[in-house]
N, CA, C and O of each residue as an XYZ file, in Angstrom:
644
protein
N       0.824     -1.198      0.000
C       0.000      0.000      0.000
C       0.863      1.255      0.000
O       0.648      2.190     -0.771
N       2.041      1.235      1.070
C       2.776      2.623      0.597
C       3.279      2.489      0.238
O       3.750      3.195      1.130
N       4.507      2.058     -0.792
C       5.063      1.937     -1.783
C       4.662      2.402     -3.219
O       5.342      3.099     -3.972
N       3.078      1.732     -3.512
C       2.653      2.447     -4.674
C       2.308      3.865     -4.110
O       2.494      4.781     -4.912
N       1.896      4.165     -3.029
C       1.240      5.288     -2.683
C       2.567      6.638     -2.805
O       2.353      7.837     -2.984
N       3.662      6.083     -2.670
C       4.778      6.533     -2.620
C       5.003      7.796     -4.578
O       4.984      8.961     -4.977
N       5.161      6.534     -4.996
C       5.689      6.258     -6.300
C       3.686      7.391     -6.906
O       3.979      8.529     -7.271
N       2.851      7.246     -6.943
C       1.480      8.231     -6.891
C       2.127      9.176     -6.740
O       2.237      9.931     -7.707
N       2.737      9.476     -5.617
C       2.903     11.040     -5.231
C       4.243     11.723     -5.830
O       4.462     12.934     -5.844
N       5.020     10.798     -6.276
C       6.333     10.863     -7.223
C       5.644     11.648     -8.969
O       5.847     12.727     -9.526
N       4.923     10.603     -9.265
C       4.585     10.818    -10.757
C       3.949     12.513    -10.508
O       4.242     13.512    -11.165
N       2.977     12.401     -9.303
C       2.125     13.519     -9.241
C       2.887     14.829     -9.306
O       2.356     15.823     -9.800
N       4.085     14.854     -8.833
C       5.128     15.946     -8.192
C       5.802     16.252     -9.723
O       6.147     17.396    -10.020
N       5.933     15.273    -10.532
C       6.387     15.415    -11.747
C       5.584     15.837    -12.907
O       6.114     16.360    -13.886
N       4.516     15.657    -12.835
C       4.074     15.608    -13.780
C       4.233     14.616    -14.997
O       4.064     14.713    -16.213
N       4.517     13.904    -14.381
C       4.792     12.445    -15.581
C       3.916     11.042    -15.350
O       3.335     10.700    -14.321
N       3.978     10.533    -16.267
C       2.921      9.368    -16.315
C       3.763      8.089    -15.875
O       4.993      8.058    -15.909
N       3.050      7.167    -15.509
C       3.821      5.762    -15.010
C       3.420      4.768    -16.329
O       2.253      4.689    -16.712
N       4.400      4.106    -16.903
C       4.039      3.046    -17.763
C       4.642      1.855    -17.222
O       5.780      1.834    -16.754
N       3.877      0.877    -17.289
C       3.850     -0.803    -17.019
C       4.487     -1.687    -18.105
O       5.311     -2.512    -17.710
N       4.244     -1.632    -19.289
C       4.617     -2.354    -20.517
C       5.823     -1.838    -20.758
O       6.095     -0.909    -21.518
N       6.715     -2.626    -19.921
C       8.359     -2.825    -20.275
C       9.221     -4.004    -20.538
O      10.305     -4.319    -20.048
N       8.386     -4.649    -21.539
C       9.120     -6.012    -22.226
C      10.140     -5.163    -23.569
O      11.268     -5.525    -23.904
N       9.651     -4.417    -23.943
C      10.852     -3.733    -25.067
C      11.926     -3.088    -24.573
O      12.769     -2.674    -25.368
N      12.099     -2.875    -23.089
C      12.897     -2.106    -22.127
C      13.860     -2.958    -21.495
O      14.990     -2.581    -21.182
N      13.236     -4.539    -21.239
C      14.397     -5.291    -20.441
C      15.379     -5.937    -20.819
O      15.934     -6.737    -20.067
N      15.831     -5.684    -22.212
C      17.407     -6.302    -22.813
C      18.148     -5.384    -22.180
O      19.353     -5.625    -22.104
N      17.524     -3.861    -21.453
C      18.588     -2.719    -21.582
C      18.683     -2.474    -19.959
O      19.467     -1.723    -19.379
N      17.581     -3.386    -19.335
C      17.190     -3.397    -17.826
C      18.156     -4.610    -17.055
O      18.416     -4.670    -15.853
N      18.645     -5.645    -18.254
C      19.695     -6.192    -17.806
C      19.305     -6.849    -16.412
O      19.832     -7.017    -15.312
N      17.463     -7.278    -17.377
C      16.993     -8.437    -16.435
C      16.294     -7.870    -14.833
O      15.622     -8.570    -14.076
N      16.669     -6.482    -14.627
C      16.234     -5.817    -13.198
C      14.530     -5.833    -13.449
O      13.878     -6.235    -14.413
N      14.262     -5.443    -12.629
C      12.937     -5.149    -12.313
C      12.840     -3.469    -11.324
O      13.652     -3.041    -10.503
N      12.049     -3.083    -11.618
C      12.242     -1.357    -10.619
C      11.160     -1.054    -10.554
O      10.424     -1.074    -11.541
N      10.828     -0.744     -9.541
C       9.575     -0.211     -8.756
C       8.587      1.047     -9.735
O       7.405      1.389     -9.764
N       9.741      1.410    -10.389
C       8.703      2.745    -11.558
C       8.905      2.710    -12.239
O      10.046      2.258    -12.339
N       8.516      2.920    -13.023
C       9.348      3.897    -14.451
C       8.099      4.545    -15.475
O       7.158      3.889    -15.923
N       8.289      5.607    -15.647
C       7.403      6.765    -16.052
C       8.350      7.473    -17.470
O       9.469      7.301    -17.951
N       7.102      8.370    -17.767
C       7.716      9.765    -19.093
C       6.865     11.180    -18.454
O       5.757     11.553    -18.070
N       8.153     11.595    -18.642
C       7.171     13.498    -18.876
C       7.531     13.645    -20.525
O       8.604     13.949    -21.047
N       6.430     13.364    -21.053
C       6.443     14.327    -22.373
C       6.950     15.033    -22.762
O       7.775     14.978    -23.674
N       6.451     16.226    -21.943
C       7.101     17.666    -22.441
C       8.637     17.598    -22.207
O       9.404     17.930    -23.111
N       9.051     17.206    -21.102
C      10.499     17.580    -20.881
C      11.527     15.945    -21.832
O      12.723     15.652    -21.830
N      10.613     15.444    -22.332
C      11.334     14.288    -23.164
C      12.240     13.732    -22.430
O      13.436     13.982    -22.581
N      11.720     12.799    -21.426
C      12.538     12.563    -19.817
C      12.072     10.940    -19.593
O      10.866     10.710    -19.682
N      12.740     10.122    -19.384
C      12.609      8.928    -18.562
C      12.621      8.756    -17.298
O      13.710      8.923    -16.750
N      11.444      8.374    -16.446
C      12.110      8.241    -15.298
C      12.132      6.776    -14.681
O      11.294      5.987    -15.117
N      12.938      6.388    -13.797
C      13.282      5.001    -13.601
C      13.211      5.242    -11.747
O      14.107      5.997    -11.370
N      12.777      4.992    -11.205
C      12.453      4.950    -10.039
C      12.541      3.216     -8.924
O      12.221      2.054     -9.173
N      13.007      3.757     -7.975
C      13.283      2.701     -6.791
C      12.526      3.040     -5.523
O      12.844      4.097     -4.979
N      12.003      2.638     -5.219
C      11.283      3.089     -3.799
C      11.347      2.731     -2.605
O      11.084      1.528     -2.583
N      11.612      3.219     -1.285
C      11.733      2.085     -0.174
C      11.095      3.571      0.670
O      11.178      4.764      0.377
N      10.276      2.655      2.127
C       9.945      3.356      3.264
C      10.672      2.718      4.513
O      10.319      2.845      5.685
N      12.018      1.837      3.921
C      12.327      0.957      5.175
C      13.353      2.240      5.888
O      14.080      3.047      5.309
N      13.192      2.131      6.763
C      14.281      4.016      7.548
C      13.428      4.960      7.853
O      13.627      5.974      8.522
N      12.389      4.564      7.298
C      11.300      5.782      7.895
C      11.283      6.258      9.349
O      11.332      7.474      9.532
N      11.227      5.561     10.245
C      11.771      5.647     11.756
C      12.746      5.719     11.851
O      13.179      6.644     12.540
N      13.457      5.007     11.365
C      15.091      4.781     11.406
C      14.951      3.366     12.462
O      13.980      2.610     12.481
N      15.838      3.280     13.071
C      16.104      1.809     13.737
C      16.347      2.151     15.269
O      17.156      3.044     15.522
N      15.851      1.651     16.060
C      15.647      1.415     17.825
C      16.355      3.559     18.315
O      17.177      3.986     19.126
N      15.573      4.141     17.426
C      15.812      5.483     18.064
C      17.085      6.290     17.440
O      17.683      7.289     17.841
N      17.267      5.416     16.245
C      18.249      6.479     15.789
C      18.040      6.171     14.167
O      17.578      5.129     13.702
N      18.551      7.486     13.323
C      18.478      7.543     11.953
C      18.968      6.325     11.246
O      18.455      6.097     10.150
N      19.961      5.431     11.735
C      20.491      4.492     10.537
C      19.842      3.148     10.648
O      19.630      2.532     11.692
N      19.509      2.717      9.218
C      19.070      1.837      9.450
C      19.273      0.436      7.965
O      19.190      0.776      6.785
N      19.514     -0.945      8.364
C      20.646     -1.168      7.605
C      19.405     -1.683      6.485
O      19.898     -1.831      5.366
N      18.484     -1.872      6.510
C      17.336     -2.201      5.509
C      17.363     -0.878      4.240
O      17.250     -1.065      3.028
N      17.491      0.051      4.727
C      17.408      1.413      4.009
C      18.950      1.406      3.205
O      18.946      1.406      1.974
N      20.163      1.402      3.898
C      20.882      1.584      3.318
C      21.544      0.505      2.254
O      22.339      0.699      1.335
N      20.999     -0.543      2.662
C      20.976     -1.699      1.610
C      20.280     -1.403      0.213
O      20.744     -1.853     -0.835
N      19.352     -0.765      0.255
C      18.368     -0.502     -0.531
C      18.706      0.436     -1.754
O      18.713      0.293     -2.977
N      19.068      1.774     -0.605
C      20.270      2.828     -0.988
C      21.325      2.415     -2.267
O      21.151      2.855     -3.403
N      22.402      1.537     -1.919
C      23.476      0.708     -2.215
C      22.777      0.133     -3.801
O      23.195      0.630     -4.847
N      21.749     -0.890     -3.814
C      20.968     -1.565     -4.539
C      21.099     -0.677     -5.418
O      21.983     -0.743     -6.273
N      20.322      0.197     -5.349
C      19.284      1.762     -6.099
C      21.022      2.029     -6.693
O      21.473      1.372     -7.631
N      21.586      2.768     -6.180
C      22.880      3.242     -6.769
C      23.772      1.837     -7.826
O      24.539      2.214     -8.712
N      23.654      1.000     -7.702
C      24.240     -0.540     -8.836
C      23.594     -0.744     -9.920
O      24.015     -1.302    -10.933
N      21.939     -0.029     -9.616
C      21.538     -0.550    -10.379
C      21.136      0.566    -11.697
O      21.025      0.324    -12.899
N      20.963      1.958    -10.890
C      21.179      2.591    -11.779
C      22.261      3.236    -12.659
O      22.155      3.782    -13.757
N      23.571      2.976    -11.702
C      24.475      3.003    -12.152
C      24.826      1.764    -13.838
O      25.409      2.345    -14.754
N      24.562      0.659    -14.021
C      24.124      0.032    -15.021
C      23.713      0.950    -15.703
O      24.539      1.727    -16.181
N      22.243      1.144    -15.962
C      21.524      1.938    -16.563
C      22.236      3.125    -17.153
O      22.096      3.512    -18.313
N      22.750      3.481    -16.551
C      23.281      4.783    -17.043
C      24.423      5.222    -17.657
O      24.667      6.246    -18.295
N      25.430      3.765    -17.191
C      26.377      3.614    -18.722
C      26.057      4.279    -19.702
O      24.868      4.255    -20.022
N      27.099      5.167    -20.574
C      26.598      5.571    -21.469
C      26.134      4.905    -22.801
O      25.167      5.329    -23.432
N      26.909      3.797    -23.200
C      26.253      2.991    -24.104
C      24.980      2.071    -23.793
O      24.359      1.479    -24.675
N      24.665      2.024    -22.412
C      23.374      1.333    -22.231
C      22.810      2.552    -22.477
O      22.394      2.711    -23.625
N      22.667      3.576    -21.604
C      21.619      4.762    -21.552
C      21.532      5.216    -22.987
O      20.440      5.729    -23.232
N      22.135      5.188    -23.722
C      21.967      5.839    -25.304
C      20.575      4.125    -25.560
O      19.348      4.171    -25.475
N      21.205      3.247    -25.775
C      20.267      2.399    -26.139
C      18.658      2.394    -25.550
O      17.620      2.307    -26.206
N      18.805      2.497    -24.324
C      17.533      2.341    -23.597
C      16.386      3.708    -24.065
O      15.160      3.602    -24.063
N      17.343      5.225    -24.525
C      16.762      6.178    -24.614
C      16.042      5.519    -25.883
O      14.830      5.306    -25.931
N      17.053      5.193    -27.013
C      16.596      4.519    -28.216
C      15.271      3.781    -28.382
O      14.284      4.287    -28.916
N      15.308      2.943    -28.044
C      14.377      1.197    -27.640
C      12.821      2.653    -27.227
O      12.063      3.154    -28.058
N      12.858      2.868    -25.998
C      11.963      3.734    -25.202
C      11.339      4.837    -26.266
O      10.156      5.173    -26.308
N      12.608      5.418    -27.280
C      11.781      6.536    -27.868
C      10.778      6.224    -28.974
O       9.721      6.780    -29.271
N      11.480      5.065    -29.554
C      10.587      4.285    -30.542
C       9.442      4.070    -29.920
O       8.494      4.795    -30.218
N       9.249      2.886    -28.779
C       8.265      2.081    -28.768
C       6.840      3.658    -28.091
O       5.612      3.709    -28.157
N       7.546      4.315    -27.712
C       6.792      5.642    -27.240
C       6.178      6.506    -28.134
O       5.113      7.122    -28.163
N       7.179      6.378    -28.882
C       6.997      7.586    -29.699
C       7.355      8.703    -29.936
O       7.224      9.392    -30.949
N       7.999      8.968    -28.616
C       8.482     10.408    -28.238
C      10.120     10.351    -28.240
O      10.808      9.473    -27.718
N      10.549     11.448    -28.920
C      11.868     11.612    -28.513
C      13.085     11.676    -27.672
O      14.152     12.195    -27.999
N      12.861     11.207    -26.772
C      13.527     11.061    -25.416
C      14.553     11.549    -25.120
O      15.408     10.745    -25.490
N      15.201     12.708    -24.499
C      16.313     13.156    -24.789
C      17.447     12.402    -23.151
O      18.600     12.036    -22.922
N      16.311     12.528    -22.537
C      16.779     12.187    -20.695
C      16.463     11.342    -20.425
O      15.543     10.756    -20.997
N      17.183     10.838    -19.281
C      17.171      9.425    -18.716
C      17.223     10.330    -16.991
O      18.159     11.108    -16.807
N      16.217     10.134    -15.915
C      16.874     10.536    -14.369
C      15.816      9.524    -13.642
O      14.610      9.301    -13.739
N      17.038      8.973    -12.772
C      16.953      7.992    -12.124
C      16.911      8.041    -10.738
O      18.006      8.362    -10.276
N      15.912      7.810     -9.767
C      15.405      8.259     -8.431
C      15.143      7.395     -7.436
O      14.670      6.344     -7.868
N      15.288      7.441     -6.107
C      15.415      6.865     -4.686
C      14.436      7.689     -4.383
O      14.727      8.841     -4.063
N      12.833      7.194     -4.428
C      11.479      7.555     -3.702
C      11.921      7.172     -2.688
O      12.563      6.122     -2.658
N      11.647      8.091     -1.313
C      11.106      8.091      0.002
C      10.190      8.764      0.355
O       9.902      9.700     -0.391
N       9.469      8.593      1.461
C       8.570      9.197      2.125
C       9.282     10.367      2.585
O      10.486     10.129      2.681
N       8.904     11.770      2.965
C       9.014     12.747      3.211
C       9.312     12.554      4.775
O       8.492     11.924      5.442
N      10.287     12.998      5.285
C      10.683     12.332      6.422
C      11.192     11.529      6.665
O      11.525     11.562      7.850
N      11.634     10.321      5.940
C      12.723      9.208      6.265
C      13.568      9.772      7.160
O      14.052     10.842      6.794
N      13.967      9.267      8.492
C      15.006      8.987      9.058
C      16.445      9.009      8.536
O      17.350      9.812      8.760
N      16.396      7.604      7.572
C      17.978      7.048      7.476
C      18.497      7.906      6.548
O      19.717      7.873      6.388
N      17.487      9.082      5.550
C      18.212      9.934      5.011
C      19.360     10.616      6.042
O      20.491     10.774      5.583
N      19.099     10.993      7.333
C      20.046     11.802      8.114
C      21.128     11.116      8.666
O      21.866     11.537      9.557
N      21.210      9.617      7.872
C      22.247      8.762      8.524
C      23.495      8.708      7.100
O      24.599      8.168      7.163
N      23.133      9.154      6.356
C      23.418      8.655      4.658
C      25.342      8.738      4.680
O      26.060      7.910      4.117
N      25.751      9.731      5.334
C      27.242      9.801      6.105
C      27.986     10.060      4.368
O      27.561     10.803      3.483
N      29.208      9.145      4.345
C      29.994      8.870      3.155
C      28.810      8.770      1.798
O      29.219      9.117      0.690
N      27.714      8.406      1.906
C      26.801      7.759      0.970
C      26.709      9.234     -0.161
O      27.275      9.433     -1.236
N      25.962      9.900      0.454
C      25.833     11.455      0.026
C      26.948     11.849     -1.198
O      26.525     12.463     -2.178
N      28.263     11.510     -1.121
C      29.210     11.345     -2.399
C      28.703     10.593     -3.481
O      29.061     10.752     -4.648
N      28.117     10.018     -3.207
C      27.818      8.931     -4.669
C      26.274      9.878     -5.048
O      26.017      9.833     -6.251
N      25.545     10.463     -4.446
C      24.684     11.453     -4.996
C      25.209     12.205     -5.927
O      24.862     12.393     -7.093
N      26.288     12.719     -5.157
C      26.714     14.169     -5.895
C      27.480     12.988     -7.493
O      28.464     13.486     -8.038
N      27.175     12.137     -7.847
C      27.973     11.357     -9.290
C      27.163     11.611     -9.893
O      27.589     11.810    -11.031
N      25.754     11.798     -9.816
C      24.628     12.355    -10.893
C      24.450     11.123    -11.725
O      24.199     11.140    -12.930
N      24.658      9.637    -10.703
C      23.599      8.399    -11.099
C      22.291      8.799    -11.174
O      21.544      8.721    -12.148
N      21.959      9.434     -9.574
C      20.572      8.852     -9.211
C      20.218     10.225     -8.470
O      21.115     11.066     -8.408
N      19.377     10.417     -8.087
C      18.539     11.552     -7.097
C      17.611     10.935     -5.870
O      16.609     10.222     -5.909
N      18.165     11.357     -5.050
C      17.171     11.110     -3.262
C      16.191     12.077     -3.677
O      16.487     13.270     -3.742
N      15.016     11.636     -3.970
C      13.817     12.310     -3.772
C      12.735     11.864     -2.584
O      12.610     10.710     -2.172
N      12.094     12.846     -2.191
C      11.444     12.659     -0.743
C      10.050     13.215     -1.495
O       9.953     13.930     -2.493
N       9.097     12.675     -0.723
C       7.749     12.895     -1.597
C       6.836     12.988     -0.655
O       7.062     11.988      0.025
N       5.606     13.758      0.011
C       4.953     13.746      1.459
C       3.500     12.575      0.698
O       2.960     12.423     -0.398
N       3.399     12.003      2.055
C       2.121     11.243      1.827
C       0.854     11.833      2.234
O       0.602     12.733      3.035
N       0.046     11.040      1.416
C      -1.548     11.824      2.320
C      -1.240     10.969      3.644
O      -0.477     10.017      3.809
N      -2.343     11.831      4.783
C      -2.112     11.470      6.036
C      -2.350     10.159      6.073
O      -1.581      9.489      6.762
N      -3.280      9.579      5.470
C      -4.272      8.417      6.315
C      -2.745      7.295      5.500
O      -2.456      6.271      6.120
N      -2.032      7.585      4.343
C      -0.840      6.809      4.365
C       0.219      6.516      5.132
O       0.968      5.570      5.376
N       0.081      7.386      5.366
C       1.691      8.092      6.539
C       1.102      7.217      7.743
O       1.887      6.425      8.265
N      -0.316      7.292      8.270
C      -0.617      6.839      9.357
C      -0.407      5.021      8.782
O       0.687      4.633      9.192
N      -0.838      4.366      8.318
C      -0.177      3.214      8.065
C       1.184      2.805      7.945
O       1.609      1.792      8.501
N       1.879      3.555      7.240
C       3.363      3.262      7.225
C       3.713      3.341      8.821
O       4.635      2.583      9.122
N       3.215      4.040      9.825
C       3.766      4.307     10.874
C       3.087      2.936     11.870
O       3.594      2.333     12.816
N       2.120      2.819     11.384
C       1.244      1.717     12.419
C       2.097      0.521     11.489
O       2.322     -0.435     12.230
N       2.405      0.388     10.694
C       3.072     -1.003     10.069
C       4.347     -1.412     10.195
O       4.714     -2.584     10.270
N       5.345      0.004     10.228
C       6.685     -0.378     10.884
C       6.396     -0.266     12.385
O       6.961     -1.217     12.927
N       5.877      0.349     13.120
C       5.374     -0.139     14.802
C       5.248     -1.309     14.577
O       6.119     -1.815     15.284
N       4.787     -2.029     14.105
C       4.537     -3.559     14.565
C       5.294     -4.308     14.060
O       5.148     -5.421     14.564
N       6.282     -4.288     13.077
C       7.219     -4.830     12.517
C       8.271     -4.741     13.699
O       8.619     -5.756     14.303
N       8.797     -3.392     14.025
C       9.560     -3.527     15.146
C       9.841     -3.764     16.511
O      10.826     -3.815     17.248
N       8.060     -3.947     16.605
C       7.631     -4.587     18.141
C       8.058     -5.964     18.038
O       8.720     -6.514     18.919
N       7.643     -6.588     16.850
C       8.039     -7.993     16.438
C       9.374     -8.769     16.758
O       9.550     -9.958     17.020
N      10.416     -7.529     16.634
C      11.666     -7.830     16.661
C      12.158     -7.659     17.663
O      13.336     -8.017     17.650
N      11.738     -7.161     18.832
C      12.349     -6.866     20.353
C      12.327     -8.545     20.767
O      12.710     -8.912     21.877
């Protein structure tokens, strides 16, 4: 439930649409699977999206948390792939055809909830931002989401005491 609800409020913030039909996309996906992937039209833009709410609390009272930064790590390998320049020329290719649209951009994103925690833990990580793989984007939920994500990691981590 928040995950897509996540990735809703991503497209919404963009103005870009989410497309599903990516069998002409995965010779260049190199077999991955990713939580989004959308177009803005106008700005002739791909977007490729990863999503996680795990860090949202962060872990037993503090920002880091190793579910998140695993995730983090993931998100950065995998778009890093992607963005090779001889993959990313192809994928723009493959994408502009089967679209239609000219595609000039490829930007590749780490959805969180607005408020994550383990963002304030990110330390050394924050360097591999600034490589202009990928973008930490933070996105606010409607309440009655936010209130689940919070009642769902509560009980996940009650679980684990």
């Amino acid at each position: 439930i928040v995950e897509p609800a996540v990735l809703v409020e991503f497209w919404k913030a963009h103005r870009a649409e989410a497309i599903s039909d990516l069998a002409h996309l995965a010779q260049f996906l190199h077999g991955m699977t990713l939580d989004g992937v959308g177009i803005r039209r106008e700005d002739r833009r791909l977007y490729l999206c990863e999503v996680t709410a795990s860090g949202y609390l962060g872990h037993r009272g503090k920002d880091f948390h190793v579910g998140a930064a695993r995730k983090f790590a993931d998100a950065f390998a995998r778009f890093s792939l992607v963005m090779h320049p001889q993959n990313r020329a192809a994928l723009l290719e493959a994408a502009a055809q089967h679209y239609r649209i000219p595609l000039t951009e490829i930007q590749c994103h780490l959805v969180v909830p607005k408020g994550s925690r383990f963002i304030q833990a990110l330390g050394y990580r924050n360097r591999l931002l600034e490589l202009g793989v990928m973008h930490l984007t933070e996105v606010p939920l409607p309440p009655e989401i936010e209130a689940i994500l919070c009642r769902v990691l509560g009980s996940a981590s009650a679980e684990m005491v």
